[in-house]
PDB file of C-alpha atoms in Angstrom:
ATOM      1  CA  MET C  29     -15.912  17.698 -22.070  1.00  0.00           C
ATOM      2  CA  GLU C  30     -13.662  20.688 -21.518  1.00  0.00           C
ATOM      3  CA  LEU C  31     -11.803  20.895 -18.252  1.00  0.00           C
ATOM      4  CA  ILE C  32     -11.760  24.225 -16.518  1.00  0.00           C
ATOM      5  CA  LYS C  33      -8.614  25.208 -14.635  1.00  0.00           C
ATOM      6  CA  GLU C  34     -10.008  24.223 -11.204  1.00  0.00           C
ATOM      7  CA  ASP C  35     -10.738  20.722 -12.500  1.00  0.00           C
ATOM      8  CA  GLN C  36      -7.182  20.320 -13.682  1.00  0.00           C
ATOM      9  CA  GLN C  37      -6.128  20.292 -10.026  1.00  0.00           C
ATOM     10  CA  LEU C  38      -6.952  16.567 -10.020  1.00  0.00           C
ATOM     11  CA  PHE C  39      -4.124  15.945 -12.439  1.00  0.00           C
ATOM     12  CA  LYS C  40      -1.696  17.992 -10.347  1.00  0.00           C
ATOM     13  CA  LEU C  41      -2.201  15.818  -7.248  1.00  0.00           C
ATOM     14  CA  THR C  42       0.805  13.788  -6.163  1.00  0.00           C
ATOM     15  CA  ALA C  43       1.125  10.701  -4.015  1.00  0.00           C
ATOM     16  CA  GLU C  44       2.252  12.945  -1.174  1.00  0.00           C
ATOM     17  CA  ASP C  45      -1.085  14.815  -1.301  1.00  0.00           C
ATOM     18  CA  ILE C  46      -3.131  11.671  -0.635  1.00  0.00           C
ATOM     19  CA  MET C  47      -0.707   9.410   1.243  1.00  0.00           C
ATOM     20  CA  ILE C  48      -0.977   7.944   4.713  1.00  0.00           C
ATOM     21  CA  SER C  49       2.303   8.804   6.444  1.00  0.00           C
ATOM     22  CA  SER C  50       4.602   6.066   7.705  1.00  0.00           C
ATOM     23  CA  GLU C  51       3.884   6.967  11.344  1.00  0.00           C
ATOM     24  CA  LYS C  52       0.246   5.926  10.850  1.00  0.00           C
ATOM     25  CA  VAL C  53       0.866   2.717   8.869  1.00  0.00           C
ATOM     26  CA  ALA C  54       0.973  -0.689  10.559  1.00  0.00           C
ATOM     27  CA  HIS C  55       4.170  -2.519   9.587  1.00  0.00           C
ATOM     28  CA  VAL C  56       6.430  -5.374  10.648  1.00  0.00           C
ATOM     29  CA  GLN C  57      10.168  -5.877  10.559  1.00  0.00           C
ATOM     30  CA  LEU C  58      12.251  -8.495   8.761  1.00  0.00           C
ATOM     31  CA  ASN C  59      13.236 -10.409  11.876  1.00  0.00           C
ATOM     32  CA  ASN C  60       9.742 -10.557  13.417  1.00  0.00           C
ATOM     33  CA  PRO C  61       8.277 -14.058  13.675  1.00  0.00           C
ATOM     34  CA  LEU C  62       5.271 -14.822  11.477  1.00  0.00           C
ATOM     35  CA  GLU C  63       3.186 -15.017  14.643  1.00  0.00           C
ATOM     36  CA  HIS C  64       3.788 -11.291  15.256  1.00  0.00           C
ATOM     37  CA  ALA C  65       2.958 -10.424  11.651  1.00  0.00           C
ATOM     38  CA  LEU C  66      -0.275 -12.408  11.831  1.00  0.00           C
ATOM     39  CA  LEU C  67      -1.214 -10.633  15.056  1.00  0.00           C
ATOM     40  CA  ILE C  68      -0.609  -7.231  13.413  1.00  0.00           C
ATOM     41  CA  LEU C  69      -2.653  -8.239  10.346  1.00  0.00           C
ATOM     42  CA  VAL C  70      -5.575  -9.581  12.364  1.00  0.00           C
ATOM     43  CA  THR C  71      -5.743  -6.678  14.828  1.00  0.00           C
ATOM     44  CA  SER C  72      -5.365  -4.019  12.124  1.00  0.00           C
ATOM     45  CA  GLY C  73      -7.863  -5.659   9.778  1.00  0.00           C
ATOM     46  CA  TYR C  74      -5.463  -5.381   6.833  1.00  0.00           C
ATOM     47  CA  SER C  75      -4.722  -8.197   4.434  1.00  0.00           C
ATOM     48  CA  ALA C  76      -1.086  -7.084   4.003  1.00  0.00           C
ATOM     49  CA  VAL C  77       1.400  -4.658   5.595  1.00  0.00           C
ATOM     50  CA  PRO C  78       4.827  -3.269   4.654  1.00  0.00           C
ATOM     51  CA  VAL C  79       7.997  -4.994   5.863  1.00  0.00           C
ATOM     52  CA  LEU C  80      10.829  -2.723   6.989  1.00  0.00           C
ATOM     53  CA  ASP C  81      14.398  -3.321   8.132  1.00  0.00           C
ATOM     54  CA  SER C  82      15.738  -1.970  11.429  1.00  0.00           C
ATOM     55  CA  LYS C  83      16.502   1.398   9.775  1.00  0.00           C
ATOM     56  CA  TYR C  84      12.940   1.726   8.389  1.00  0.00           C
ATOM     57  CA  ARG C  85      13.899   0.980   4.801  1.00  0.00           C
ATOM     58  CA  PHE C  86      11.225  -0.744   2.753  1.00  0.00           C
ATOM     59  CA  LYS C  87      11.923  -4.421   1.987  1.00  0.00           C
ATOM     60  CA  GLY C  88       8.576  -5.898   0.866  1.00  0.00           C
ATOM     61  CA  ILE C  89       5.100  -6.771   2.072  1.00  0.00           C
ATOM     62  CA  ILE C  90       3.670  -9.619   4.113  1.00  0.00           C
ATOM     63  CA  GLY C  91       0.092 -10.781   3.844  1.00  0.00           C
ATOM     64  CA  LYS C  92      -2.185 -13.362   5.390  1.00  0.00           C
ATOM     65  CA  SER C  93      -1.938 -15.614   2.341  1.00  0.00           C
ATOM     66  CA  SER C  94       1.888 -15.587   2.501  1.00  0.00           C
ATOM     67  CA  ILE C  95       1.731 -16.616   6.141  1.00  0.00           C
ATOM     68  CA  LEU C  96      -0.788 -19.373   5.446  1.00  0.00           C
ATOM     69  CA  ASN C  97       1.402 -20.698   2.634  1.00  0.00           C
ATOM     70  CA  GLU C  98       4.344 -20.801   5.021  1.00  0.00           C
ATOM     71  CA  ILE C  99       2.509 -22.881   7.659  1.00  0.00           C
ATOM     72  CA  MET C 100       0.717 -25.177   5.216  1.00  0.00           C
ATOM     73  CA  GLY C 101       2.041 -28.708   5.537  1.00  0.00           C
ATOM     74  CA  LEU C 102       1.179 -31.747   3.455  1.00  0.00           C
ATOM     75  CA  GLU C 103      -1.386 -33.073   5.919  1.00  0.00           C
ATOM     76  CA  ARG C 104      -1.921 -30.288   8.455  1.00  0.00           C
ATOM     77  CA  PHE C 105      -1.168 -26.697   9.327  1.00  0.00           C
ATOM     78  CA  GLU C 106       2.277 -26.587  10.905  1.00  0.00           C
ATOM     79  CA  ILE C 107       1.426 -23.960  13.509  1.00  0.00           C
ATOM     80  CA  GLU C 108       4.893 -24.211  15.052  1.00  0.00           C
ATOM     81  CA  ASN C 109       6.220 -22.433  11.947  1.00  0.00           C
ATOM     82  CA  LEU C 110       4.531 -19.258  13.186  1.00  0.00           C
ATOM     83  CA  THR C 111       7.155 -18.926  15.909  1.00  0.00           C
ATOM     84  CA  THR C 112      10.168 -20.389  14.084  1.00  0.00           C
ATOM     85  CA  THR C 113       9.842 -18.641  10.705  1.00  0.00           C
ATOM     86  CA  THR C 114      10.656 -14.956  10.251  1.00  0.00           C
ATOM     87  CA  VAL C 115       8.776 -12.442   8.144  1.00  0.00           C
ATOM     88  CA  GLU C 116      11.801 -12.215   5.844  1.00  0.00           C
ATOM     89  CA  ALA C 117      11.338 -15.852   4.798  1.00  0.00           C
ATOM     90  CA  ALA C 118       7.702 -15.394   3.783  1.00  0.00           C
ATOM     91  CA  MET C 119       7.422 -11.816   2.505  1.00  0.00           C
ATOM     92  CA  GLN C 120       6.910 -10.687  -1.084  1.00  0.00           C
ATOM     93  CA  THR C 121       9.703  -8.559  -2.473  1.00  0.00           C
ATOM     94  CA  ASP C 122       8.485  -8.059  -6.044  1.00  0.00           C
ATOM     95  CA  VAL C 123       6.073  -5.237  -5.267  1.00  0.00           C
ATOM     96  CA  PRO C 124       6.049  -1.823  -6.924  1.00  0.00           C
ATOM     97  CA  CYS C 125       7.015   1.306  -4.985  1.00  0.00           C
ATOM     98  CA  LEU C 126       6.686   4.949  -5.942  1.00  0.00           C
ATOM     99  CA  PRO C 127       8.238   8.232  -4.808  1.00  0.00           C
ATOM    100  CA  LYS C 128       6.050  10.815  -3.041  1.00  0.00           C
ATOM    101  CA  SER C 129       6.281  12.955  -6.187  1.00  0.00           C
ATOM    102  CA  ALA C 130       4.420  10.390  -8.343  1.00  0.00           C
ATOM    103  CA  ASP C 131       1.329  11.870 -10.018  1.00  0.00           C
ATOM    104  CA  LEU C 132      -2.204  10.577  -9.496  1.00  0.00           C
ATOM    105  CA  LEU C 133      -2.338   8.676 -12.802  1.00  0.00           C
ATOM    106  CA  THR C 134       0.919   6.861 -12.007  1.00  0.00           C
ATOM    107  CA  CYS C 135      -0.577   5.884  -8.646  1.00  0.00           C
ATOM    108  CA  LEU C 136      -3.761   4.696 -10.350  1.00  0.00           C
ATOM    109  CA  LYS C 137      -1.812   2.468 -12.749  1.00  0.00           C
ATOM    110  CA  ALA C 138       0.211   0.939  -9.906  1.00  0.00           C
ATOM    111  CA  LEU C 139      -2.925   0.313  -7.847  1.00  0.00           C
ATOM    112  CA  ILE C 140      -4.704  -1.729 -10.505  1.00  0.00           C
ATOM    113  CA  ASP C 141      -3.139  -4.919  -9.131  1.00  0.00           C
ATOM    114  CA  HIS C 142      -2.560  -3.811  -5.515  1.00  0.00           C
ATOM    115  CA  SER C 143      -4.741  -2.397  -2.752  1.00  0.00           C
ATOM    116  CA  PHE C 144      -1.932  -0.069  -1.657  1.00  0.00           C
ATOM    117  CA  ILE C 145       1.403   1.146  -2.962  1.00  0.00           C
ATOM    118  CA  CYS C 146       4.360   1.905  -0.715  1.00  0.00           C
ATOM    119  CA  LEU C 147       6.091   5.257  -1.060  1.00  0.00           C
ATOM    120  CA  VAL C 148       9.846   5.363  -0.601  1.00  0.00           C
ATOM    121  CA  ASP C 149      12.569   7.958  -0.952  1.00  0.00           C
ATOM    122  CA  ASP C 150      15.717   7.624  -3.071  1.00  0.00           C
ATOM    123  CA  LYS C 151      17.411   5.576  -0.317  1.00  0.00           C
ATOM    124  CA  ASN C 152      14.395   3.268   0.040  1.00  0.00           C
ATOM    125  CA  TYR C 153      13.292   4.732   3.381  1.00  0.00           C
ATOM    126  CA  PHE C 154       9.579   4.126   3.908  1.00  0.00           C
ATOM    127  CA  ASP C 155       7.529   7.340   3.662  1.00  0.00           C
ATOM    128  CA  GLY C 156       3.989   5.894   3.721  1.00  0.00           C
ATOM    129  CA  ILE C 157       1.360   4.382   1.463  1.00  0.00           C
ATOM    130  CA  VAL C 158      -1.213   5.408  -1.104  1.00  0.00           C
ATOM    131  CA  THR C 159      -4.347   3.295  -1.029  1.00  0.00           C
ATOM    132  CA  ARG C 160      -6.591   2.381  -3.918  1.00  0.00           C
ATOM    133  CA  ARG C 161      -9.420   3.914  -1.883  1.00  0.00           C
ATOM    134  CA  ALA C 162      -7.684   7.320  -1.695  1.00  0.00           C
ATOM    135  CA  VAL C 163      -7.197   7.452  -5.472  1.00  0.00           C
ATOM    136  CA  LEU C 164     -10.775   6.326  -6.153  1.00  0.00           C
ATOM    137  CA  GLU C 165     -12.091   8.974  -3.743  1.00  0.00           C
ATOM    138  CA  GLN C 166     -10.253  11.678  -5.706  1.00  0.00           C
ATOM    139  CA  LEU C 167     -11.607  10.368  -9.009  1.00  0.00           C
ATOM    140  CA  ASN C 168     -15.125  10.081  -7.595  1.00  0.00           C
ATOM    141  CA  GLN C 169     -14.985  13.650  -6.320  1.00  0.00           C
ATOM    142  CA  PHE C 170     -13.765  14.858  -9.720  1.00  0.00           C
ATOM    143  CA  PHE C 171     -16.526  13.057 -11.631  1.00  0.00           C
ATOM    144  CA  HIS C 172     -19.197  14.101  -9.147  1.00  0.00           C
ATOM    145  CA  VAL C 173     -18.235  17.778  -9.503  1.00  0.00           C
ATOM    146  CA  ASN C 174     -18.157  17.452 -13.299  1.00  0.00           C
ATOM    147  CA  GLU C 175     -21.271  15.304 -13.686  1.00  0.00           C
ATOM    148  CA  LYS C 176     -23.175  18.024 -15.551  1.00  0.00           C
ATOM    149  CA  ASP C 177     -20.395  18.455 -18.083  1.00  0.00           C
ATOM    150  CA  LEU C 178     -20.078  14.702 -18.607  1.00  0.00           C
ATOM    151  CA  ASN C 179     -23.778  14.367 -19.476  1.00  0.00           C
ATOM    152  CA  GLN C 180     -23.646  16.965 -22.244  1.00  0.00           C
TER     153      GLN C 180
END
């Protein structure tokens, strides 16, 4: 299959072109109790959200499973931990981040193991996220437009 110039636009897309800006992304802060994080997760419908410090720098992500692990006792759920434990104690910090300038293929590779990737600037300020769905939509659109060429 030969790509025509218009089709090559797919490979020129950057994370910034398909990102959800930070203003529209549900997040929690380091010092929030787990109870607050769980409320944000349940009301937003997300399984995980970014964790930011008081200056909006990215620090990690918190998910429902991290919260459940934190309140799981030997014989019962220790619900009191929801109010006494902070997000910082339960969050994941070993998550990949990308700059807004990252190309679509770099985003795709990072999203293989994650449903979203956080975008940060050179000082780690949170710019937004790129979702696996957004990348797959771009790829689907590309393959749909080029379906004829692919079948030849």
